[in-house]
Short mmCIF file of C-alpha atoms in Angstrom, two decimals:
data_model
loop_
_atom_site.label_atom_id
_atom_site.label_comp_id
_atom_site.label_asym_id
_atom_site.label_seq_id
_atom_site.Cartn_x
_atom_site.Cartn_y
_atom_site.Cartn_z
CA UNK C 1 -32.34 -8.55 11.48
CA UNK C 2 -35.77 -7.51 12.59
CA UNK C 3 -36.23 -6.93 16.53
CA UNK C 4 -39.08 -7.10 19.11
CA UNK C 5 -40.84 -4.13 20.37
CA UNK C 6 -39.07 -4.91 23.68
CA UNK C 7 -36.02 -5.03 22.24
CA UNK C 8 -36.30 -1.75 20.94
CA UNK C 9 -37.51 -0.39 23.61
CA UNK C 10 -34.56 -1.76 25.58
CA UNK C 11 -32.31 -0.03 22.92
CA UNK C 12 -33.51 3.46 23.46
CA UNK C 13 -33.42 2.73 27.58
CA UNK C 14 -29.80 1.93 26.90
CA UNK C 15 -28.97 5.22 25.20
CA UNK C 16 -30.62 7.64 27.63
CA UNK C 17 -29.25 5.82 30.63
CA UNK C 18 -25.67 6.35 28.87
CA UNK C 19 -26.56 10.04 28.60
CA UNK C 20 -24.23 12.18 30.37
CA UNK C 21 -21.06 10.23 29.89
CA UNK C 22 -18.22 10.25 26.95
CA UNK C 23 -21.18 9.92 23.66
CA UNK C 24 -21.47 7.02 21.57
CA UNK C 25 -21.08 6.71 17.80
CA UNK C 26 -23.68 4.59 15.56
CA UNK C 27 -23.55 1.46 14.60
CA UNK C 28 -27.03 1.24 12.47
CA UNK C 29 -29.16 3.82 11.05
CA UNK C 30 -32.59 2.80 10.47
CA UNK C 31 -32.67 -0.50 8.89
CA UNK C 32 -29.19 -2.14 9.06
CA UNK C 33 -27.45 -2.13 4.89
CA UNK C 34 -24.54 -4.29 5.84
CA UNK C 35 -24.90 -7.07 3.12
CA UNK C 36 -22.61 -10.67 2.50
CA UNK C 37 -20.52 -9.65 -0.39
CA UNK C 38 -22.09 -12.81 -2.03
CA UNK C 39 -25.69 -11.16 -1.80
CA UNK C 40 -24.68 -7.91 -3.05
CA UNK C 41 -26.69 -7.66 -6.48
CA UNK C 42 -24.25 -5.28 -8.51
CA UNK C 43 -21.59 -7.40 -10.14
CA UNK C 44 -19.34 -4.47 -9.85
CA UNK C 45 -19.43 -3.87 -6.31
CA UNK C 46 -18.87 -7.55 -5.36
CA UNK C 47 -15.75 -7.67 -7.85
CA UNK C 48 -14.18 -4.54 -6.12
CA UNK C 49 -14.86 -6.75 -2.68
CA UNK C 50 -13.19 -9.60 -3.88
CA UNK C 51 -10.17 -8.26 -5.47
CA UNK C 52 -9.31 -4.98 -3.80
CA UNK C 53 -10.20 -5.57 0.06
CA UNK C 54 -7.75 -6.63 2.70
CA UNK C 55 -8.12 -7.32 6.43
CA UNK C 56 -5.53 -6.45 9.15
CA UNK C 57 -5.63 -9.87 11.19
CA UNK C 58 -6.29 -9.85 14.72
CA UNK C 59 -4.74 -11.92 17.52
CA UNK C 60 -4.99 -15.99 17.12
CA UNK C 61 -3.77 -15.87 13.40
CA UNK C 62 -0.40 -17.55 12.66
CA UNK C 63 1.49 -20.07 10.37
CA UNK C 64 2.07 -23.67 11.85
CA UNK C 65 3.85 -26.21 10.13
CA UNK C 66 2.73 -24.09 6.57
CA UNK C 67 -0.55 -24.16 7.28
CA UNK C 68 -2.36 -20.89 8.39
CA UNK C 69 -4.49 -21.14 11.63
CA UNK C 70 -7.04 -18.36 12.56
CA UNK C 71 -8.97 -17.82 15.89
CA UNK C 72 -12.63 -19.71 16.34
CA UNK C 73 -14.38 -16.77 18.76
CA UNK C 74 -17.55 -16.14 17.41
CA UNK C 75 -19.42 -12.43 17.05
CA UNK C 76 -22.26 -13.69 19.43
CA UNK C 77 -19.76 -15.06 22.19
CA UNK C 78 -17.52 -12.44 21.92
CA UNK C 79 -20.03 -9.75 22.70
CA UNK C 80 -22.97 -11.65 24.13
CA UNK C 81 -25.46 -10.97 21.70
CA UNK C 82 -29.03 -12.14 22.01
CA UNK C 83 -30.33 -14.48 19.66
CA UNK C 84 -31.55 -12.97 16.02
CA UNK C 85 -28.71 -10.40 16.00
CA UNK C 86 -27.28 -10.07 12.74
CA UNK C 87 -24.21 -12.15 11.82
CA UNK C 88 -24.27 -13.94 15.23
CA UNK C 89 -22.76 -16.79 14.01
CA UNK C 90 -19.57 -15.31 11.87
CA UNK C 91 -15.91 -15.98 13.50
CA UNK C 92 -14.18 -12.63 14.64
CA UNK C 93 -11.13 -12.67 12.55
CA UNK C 94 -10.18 -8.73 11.77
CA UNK C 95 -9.05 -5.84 13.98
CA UNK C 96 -8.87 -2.79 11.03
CA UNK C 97 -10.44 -3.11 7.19
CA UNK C 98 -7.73 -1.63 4.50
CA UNK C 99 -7.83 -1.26 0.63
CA UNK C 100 -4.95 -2.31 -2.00
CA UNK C 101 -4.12 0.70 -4.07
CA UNK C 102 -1.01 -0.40 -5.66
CA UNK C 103 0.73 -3.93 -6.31
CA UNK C 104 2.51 -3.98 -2.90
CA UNK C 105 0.99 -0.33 -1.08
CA UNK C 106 -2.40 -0.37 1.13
CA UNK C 107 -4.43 2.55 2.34
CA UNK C 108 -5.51 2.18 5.85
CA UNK C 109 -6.85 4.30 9.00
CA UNK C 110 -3.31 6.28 10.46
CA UNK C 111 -4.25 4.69 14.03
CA UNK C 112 -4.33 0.71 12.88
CA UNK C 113 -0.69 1.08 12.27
CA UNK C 114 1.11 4.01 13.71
CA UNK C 115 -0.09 3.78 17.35
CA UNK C 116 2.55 2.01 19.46
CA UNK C 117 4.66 0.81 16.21
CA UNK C 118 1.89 -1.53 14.81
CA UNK C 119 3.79 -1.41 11.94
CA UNK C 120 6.43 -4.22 12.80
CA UNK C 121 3.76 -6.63 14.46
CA UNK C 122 0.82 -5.97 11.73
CA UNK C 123 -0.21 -8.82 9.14
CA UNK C 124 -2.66 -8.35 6.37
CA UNK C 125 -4.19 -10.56 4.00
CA UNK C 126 -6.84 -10.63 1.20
CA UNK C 127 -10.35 -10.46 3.13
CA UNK C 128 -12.51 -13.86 4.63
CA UNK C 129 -16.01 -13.62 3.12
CA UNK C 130 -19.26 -15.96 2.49
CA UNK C 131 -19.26 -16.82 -1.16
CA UNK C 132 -22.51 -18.96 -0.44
CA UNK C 133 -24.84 -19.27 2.80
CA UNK C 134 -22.20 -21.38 4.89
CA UNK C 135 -18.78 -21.18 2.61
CA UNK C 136 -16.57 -18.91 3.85
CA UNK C 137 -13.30 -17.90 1.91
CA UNK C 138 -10.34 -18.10 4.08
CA UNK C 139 -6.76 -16.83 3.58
CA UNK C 140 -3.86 -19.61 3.21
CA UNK C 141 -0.64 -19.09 4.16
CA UNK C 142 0.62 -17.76 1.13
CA UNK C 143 -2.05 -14.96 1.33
CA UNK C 144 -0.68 -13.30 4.50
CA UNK C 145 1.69 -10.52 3.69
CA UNK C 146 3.55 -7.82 6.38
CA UNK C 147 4.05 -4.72 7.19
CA UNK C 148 7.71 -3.35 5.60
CA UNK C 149 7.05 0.57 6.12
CA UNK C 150 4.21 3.16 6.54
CA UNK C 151 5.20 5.13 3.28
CA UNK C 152 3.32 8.17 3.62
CA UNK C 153 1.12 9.90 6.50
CA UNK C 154 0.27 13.38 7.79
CA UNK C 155 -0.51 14.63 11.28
CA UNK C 156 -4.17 15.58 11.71
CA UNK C 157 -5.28 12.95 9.41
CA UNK C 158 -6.00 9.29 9.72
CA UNK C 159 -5.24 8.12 6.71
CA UNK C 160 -1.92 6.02 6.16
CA UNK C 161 -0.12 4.42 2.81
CA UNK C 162 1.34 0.98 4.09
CA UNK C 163 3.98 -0.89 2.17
CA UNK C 164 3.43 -4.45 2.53
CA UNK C 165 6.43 -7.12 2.56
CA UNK C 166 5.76 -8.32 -1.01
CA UNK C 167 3.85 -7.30 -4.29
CA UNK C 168 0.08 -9.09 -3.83
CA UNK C 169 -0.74 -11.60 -6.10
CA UNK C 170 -3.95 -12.36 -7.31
CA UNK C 171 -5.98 -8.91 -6.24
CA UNK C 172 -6.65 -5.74 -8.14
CA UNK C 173 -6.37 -2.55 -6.81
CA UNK C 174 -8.82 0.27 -6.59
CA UNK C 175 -9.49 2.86 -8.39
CA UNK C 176 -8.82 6.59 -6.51
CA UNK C 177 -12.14 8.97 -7.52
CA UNK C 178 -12.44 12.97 -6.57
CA UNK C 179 -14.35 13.33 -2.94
CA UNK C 180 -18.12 13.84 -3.45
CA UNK C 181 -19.35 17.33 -3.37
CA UNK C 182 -22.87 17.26 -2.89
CA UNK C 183 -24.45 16.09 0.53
CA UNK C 184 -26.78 13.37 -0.73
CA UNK C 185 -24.41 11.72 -2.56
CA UNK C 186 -24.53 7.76 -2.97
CA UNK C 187 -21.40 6.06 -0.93
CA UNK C 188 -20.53 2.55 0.04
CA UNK C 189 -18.20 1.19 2.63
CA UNK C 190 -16.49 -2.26 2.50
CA UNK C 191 -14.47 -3.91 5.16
CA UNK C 192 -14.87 -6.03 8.48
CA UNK C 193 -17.48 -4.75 10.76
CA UNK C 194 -16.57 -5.97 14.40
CA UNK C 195 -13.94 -8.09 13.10
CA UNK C 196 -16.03 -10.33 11.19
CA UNK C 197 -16.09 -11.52 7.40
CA UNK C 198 -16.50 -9.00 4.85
CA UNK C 199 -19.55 -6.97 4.41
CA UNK C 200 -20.49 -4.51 2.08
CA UNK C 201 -23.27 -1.45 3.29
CA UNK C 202 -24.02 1.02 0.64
CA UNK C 203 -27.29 2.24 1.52
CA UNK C 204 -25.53 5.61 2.88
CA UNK C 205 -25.08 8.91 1.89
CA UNK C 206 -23.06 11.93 2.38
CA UNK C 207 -24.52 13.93 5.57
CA UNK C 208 -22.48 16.64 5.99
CA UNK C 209 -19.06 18.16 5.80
CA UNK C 210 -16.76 19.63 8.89
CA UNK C 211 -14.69 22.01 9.42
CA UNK C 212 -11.91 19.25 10.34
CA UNK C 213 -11.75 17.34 6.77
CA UNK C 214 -13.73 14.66 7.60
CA UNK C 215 -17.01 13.90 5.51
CA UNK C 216 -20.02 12.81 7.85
CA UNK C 217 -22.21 9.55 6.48
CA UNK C 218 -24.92 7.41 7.79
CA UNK C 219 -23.22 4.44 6.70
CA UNK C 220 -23.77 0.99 8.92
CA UNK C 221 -20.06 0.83 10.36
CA UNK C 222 -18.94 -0.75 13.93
CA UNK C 223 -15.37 -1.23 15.27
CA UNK C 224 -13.15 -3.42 12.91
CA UNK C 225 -14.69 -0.71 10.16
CA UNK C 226 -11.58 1.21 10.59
CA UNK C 227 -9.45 2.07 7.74
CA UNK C 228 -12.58 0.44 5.43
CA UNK C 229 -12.44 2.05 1.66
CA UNK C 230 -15.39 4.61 1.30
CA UNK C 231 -16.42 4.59 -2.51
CA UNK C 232 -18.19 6.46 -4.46
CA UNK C 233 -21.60 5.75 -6.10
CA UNK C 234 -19.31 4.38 -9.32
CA UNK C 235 -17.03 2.53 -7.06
CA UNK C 236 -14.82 4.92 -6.75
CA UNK C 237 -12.64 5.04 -3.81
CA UNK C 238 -11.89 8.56 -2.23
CA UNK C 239 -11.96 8.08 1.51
CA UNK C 240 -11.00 5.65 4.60
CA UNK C 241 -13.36 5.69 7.45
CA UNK C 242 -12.26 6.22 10.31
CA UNK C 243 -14.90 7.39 13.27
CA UNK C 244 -17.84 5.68 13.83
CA UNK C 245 -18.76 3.37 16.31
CA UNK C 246 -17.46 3.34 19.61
CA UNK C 247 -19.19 0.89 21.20
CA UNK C 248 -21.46 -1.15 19.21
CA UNK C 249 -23.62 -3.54 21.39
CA UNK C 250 -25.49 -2.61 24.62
CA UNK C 251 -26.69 -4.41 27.25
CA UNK C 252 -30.29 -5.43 27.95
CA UNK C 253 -29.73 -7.33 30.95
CA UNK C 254 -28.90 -10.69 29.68
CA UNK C 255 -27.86 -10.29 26.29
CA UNK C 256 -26.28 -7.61 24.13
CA UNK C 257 -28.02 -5.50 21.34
CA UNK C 258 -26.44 -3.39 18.21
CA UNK C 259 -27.32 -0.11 18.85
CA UNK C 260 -29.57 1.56 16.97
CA UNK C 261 -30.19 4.97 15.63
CA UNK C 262 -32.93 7.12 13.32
CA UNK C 263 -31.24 7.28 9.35
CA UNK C 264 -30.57 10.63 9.78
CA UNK C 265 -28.32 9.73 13.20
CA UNK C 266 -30.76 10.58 16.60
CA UNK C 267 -31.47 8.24 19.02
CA UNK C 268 -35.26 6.31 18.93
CA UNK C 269 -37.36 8.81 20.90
CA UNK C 270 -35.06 11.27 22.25
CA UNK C 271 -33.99 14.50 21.14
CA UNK C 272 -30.44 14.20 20.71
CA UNK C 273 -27.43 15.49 18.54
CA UNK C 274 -27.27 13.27 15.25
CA UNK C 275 -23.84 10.96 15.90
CA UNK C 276 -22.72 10.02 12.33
CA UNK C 277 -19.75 8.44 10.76
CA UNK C 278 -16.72 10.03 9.30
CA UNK C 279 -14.31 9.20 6.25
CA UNK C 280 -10.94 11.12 6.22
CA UNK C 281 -10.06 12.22 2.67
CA UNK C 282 -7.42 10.27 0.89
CA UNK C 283 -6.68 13.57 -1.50
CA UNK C 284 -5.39 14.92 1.76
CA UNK C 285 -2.46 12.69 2.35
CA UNK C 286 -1.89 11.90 -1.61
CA UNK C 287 0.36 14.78 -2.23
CA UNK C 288 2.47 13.47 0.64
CA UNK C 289 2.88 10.34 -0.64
CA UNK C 290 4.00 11.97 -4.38
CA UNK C 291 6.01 14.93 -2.87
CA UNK C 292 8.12 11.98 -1.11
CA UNK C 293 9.12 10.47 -4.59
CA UNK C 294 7.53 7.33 -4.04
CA UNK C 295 6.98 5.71 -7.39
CA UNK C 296 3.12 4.79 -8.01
CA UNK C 297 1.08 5.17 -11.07
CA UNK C 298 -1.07 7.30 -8.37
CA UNK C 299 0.93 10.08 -8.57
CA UNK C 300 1.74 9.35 -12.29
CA UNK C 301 4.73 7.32 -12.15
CA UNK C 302 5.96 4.06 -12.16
CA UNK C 303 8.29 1.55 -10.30
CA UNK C 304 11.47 0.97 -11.70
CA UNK C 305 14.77 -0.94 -10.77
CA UNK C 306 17.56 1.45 -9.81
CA UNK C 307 15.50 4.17 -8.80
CA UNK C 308 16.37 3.71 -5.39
CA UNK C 309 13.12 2.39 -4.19
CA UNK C 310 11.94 -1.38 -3.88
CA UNK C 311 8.65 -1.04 -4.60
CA UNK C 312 5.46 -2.30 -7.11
CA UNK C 313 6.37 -6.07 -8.06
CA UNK C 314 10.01 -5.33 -7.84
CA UNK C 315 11.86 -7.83 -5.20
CA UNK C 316 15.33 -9.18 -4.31
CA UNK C 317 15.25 -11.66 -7.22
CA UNK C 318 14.05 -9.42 -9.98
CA UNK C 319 15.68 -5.84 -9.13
CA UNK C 320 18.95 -6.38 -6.69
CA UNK C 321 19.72 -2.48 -6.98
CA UNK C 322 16.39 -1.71 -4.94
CA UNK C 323 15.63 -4.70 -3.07
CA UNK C 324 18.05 -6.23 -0.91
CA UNK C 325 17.29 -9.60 0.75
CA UNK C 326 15.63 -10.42 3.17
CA UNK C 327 17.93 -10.39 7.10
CA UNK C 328 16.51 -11.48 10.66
CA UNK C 329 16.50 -8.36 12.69
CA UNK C 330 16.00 -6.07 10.24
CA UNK C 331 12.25 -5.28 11.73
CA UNK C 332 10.48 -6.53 8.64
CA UNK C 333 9.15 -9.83 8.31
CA UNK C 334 8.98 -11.29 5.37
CA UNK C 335 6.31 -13.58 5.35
CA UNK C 336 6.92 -15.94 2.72
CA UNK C 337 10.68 -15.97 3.37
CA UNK C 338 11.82 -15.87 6.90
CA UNK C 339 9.08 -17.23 9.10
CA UNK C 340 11.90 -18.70 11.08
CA UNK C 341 13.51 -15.56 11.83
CA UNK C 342 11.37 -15.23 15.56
CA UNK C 343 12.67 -11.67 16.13
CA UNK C 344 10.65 -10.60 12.96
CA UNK C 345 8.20 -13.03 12.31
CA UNK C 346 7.12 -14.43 15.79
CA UNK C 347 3.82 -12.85 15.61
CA UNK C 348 2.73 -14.32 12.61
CA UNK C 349 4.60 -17.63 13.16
CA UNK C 350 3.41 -20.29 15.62
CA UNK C 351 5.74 -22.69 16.96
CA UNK C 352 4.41 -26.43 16.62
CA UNK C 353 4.77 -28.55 19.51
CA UNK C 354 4.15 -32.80 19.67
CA UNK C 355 0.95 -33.14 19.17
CA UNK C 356 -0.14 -29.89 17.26
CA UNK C 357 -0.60 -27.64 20.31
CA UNK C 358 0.29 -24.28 19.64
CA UNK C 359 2.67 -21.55 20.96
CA UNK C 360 2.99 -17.73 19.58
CA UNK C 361 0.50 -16.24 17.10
CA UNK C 362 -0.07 -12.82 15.71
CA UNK C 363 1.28 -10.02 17.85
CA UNK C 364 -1.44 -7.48 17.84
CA UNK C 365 -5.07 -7.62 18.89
CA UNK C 366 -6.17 -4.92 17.60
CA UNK C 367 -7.45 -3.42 20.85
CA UNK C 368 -6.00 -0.35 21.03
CA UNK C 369 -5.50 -1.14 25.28
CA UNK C 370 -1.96 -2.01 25.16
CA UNK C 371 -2.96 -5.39 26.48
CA UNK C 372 -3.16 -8.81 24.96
CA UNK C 373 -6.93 -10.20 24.32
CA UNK C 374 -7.42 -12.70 26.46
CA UNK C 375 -10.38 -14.27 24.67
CA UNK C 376 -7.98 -14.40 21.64
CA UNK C 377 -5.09 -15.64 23.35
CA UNK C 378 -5.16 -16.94 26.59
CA UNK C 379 -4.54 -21.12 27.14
CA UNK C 380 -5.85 -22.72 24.40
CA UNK C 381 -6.86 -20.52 22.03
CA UNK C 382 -8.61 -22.76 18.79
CA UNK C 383 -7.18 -22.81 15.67
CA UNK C 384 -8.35 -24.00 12.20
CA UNK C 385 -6.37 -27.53 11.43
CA UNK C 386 -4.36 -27.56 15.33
CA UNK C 387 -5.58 -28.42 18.19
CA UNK C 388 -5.72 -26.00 21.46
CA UNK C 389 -2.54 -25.21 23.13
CA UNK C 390 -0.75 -22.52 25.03
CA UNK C 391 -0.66 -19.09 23.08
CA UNK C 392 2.02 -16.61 23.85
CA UNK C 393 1.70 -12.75 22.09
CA UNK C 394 2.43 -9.70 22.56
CA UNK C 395 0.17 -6.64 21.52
CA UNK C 396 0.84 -3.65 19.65
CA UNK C 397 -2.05 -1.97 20.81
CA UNK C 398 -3.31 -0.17 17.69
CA UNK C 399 -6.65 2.15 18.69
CA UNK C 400 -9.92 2.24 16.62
CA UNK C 401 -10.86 5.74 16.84
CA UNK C 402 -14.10 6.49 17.71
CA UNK C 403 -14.49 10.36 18.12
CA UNK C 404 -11.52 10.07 20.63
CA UNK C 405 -12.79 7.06 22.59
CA UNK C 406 -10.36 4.21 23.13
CA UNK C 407 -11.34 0.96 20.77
CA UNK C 408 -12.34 -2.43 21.88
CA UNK C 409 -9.94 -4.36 24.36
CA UNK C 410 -11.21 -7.77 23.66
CA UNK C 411 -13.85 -7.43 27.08
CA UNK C 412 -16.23 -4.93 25.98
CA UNK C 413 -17.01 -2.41 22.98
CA UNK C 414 -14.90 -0.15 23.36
CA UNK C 415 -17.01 2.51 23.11
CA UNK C 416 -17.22 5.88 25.01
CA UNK C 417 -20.43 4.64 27.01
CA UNK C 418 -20.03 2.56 30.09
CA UNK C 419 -23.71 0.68 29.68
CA UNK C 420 -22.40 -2.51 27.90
CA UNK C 421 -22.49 -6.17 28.96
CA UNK C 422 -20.19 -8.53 30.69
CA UNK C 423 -17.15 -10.65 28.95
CA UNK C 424 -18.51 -12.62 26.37
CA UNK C 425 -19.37 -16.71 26.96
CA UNK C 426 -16.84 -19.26 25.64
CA UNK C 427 -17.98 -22.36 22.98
CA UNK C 428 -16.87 -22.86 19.64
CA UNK C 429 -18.79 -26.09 18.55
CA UNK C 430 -19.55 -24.26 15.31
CA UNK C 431 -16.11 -24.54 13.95
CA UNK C 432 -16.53 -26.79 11.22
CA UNK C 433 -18.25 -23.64 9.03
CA UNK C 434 -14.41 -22.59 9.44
CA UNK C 435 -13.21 -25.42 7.21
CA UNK C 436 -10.84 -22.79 5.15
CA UNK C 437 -10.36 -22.72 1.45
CA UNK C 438 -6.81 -23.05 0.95
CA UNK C 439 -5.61 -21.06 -2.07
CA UNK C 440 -1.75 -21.82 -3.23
CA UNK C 441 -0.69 -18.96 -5.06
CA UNK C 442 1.53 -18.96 -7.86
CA UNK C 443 5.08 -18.01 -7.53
CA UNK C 444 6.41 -14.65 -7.33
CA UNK C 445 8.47 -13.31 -10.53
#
């Protein structure tokens, strides 16, 4: 969205008062790319939105009385942004972007799951996005799936292969492309830029290559863009990002700002080191997942029932030899099967009291502070189709890595620069636009 000269100004007084503490990462180079995936003018890129992209939900998501509730906090009360900011208005609804590779296997930033055990308190589910100005696509119940296993990961890399509880139905997964070897080379990222419905930005480029792995792009990413698919110019998908913004809004005195840098990553004004985003590659932690046996037409095979593994569309009704049913306390919740098991589902389940007040909702914020959000989750927290009641979680803490920085706690960006504003207002008048588009899915086979 365009900004005032004082605005801008105010941007680049931010940065250089920050200087000398832990640095920032961008959030926008230039002119900010980040597009609705319903404005996005290639047919091919919006397909590969809407059928490949899944969200890891934050805190305020659960399943009352079979209908699916999500949290009501808004991207301009949540970090105080001045009016004209981009995407103001969209609810905050994601704490780490994945991609669906297989029938029942994600590929996702290492940190959104691993740190703490996010594992066994993590929910996913096919990605909220505008499909008009106004009509935003929301998950139903049937949409939300768990996290049964991390299937494949390797130290020094933050990239992991997720399992989820069931096969997904109604998505397509992406197609795995070589890394780019050229710097200049066309990318897009897709996923949930500070938590909010799905945007696309693929006005970006490689920048560079380190000596750690990671590929360096100018793409527009904040927090909630980790473990987003990086593709290719073709669509391709080859990487997972996973640095970037650590810290995405500044203060101005009354309101908040995203920050802004040059395309080629220096701060307006000042002579600075370029700060960049980075994608880990996914050809790094591929061989791990086919050295392990896992069956997966990405390392050439296929699932099939008695080889040991429950995996692909295979479940306890169609391959007994792999897949055993589903038991409370086993650590995996089954979404569609044993929301009443509490001791594996009672982050994703809320408990409906007399009068439709609410108690319990998904476990993990997303924060990365160990601590539960308390504008997610504290007294009364709004859901779609219940009214306010008392919300009880617990958090898994799962970081959003941001050159080493710790990841947004639910009070401030999270970034490695102290200069940001105060806790974000309350108000959630607009929740109407949240009206969700229930989708029942057809059975399983």
């Amino acid at each position: 969205m365009p900004r005032s000269p004082s605005q801008v100004l105010a941007s680049v007084a931010g940065f250089a008062a920050c200087m000398g503490t832990a640095p920032v990462q961008a959030a926008i180079y230039g002119v900010d790319d980040r597009v609705q995936v319903y404005d996005e003018t290639d047919e091919a890129w919006r397909s590969l939105a809407e059928q490949s992209i899944v969200l890891k939900l934050r805190a305020g998501w659960g399943i009352c009385d079979g209908a699916a509730v999500s949290p009501t906090t808004t991207l301009g009360e949540r970090q105080n942004l001045c009016e004209g900011e981009a995407f103001i208005d969209d609810p905050v609804l994601a704490s780490c972007s994945a991609t669906l590779v297989d029938d029942d296997l994600i590929v996702i930033a290492r940190h959104c799951v691993l740190e703490d055990d996010a594992c066994a308190t993590s929910s996913f589910a096919p990605g909220p996005r505008y499909t008009a100005p106004g009509e935003l696509f929301m998950p139903g119940p049937d949409d939300i799936y768990g996290c049964r296993r991390v299937v494949a990961e390797l130290q020094g890399v933050d990239i992991a292969f997720v399992q989820l509880d069931r096969p997904v139905v109604g998505m397509v997964p992406a197609v795995l492309g070589p890394t780019p070897a050229e710097i200049g080379a066309p990318l897009g990222v897709i996923g949930f830029p500070t938590g909010v419905p799905m945007k696309i930005a693929r006005s970006c480029n490689v920048v560079d290559f380190n000596n750690q792995g990671l590929v360096r792009h100018d793409c527009d990413t904040f927090l909630g863009n980790s473990g987003s698919g990086v593709f290719d110019g073709d669509g391709l998908l080859w990487g997972v990002h996973v640095q970037g913004p650590g810290g995405d809004y500044e203060d101005t005195g009354d309101c908040s700002i995203a920050k802004l840098y040059t395309q080629d990553g220096h701060i307006p004004g000042i002579d600075s080191a370029p700060q960049l985003g980075a994608a880990a590659q996914i050809s790094d932690v591929l061989p791990t997942l086919c050295d392990g046996g896992w069956p997966t037409p990405l390392c050439g095979t296929t699932a099939s029932c008695g080889d040991g593994v429950c995996s692909g569309t295979e479940t306890a009704a169609s391959c007994d030899a792999d897949c055993s049913a589903p038991q409370c306390g086993d650590g995996i919740c089954e979404v569609s099967l044993e929301l009443d098991c509490v001791e594996d589902c009672g982050h994703v389940t809320e408990i409906c009291e007399a009068g439709g007040s609410t108690g319990g909702s998904t476990g993990d914020d997303g924060s990365g502070s160990g601590t539960t959000d308390a504008a997610d989750t504290s007294g009364g927290t709004e859901g779609i189709g219940t009214t306010t009641g008392d919300v009880e979680a617990t958090s898994s803490g799962a970081a959003d890595s941001s050159g080493g920085a710790p990841a947004d706690d639910g009070s401030d960006d999270g970034g490695g620069c102290s200069c940001r504003s105060g806790a974000p207002t309350g108000g959630a008048a607009w929740a109407l636009l949240l009206l969700p588009l229930w989708r029942r899915r057809r059975p399983q086979a």
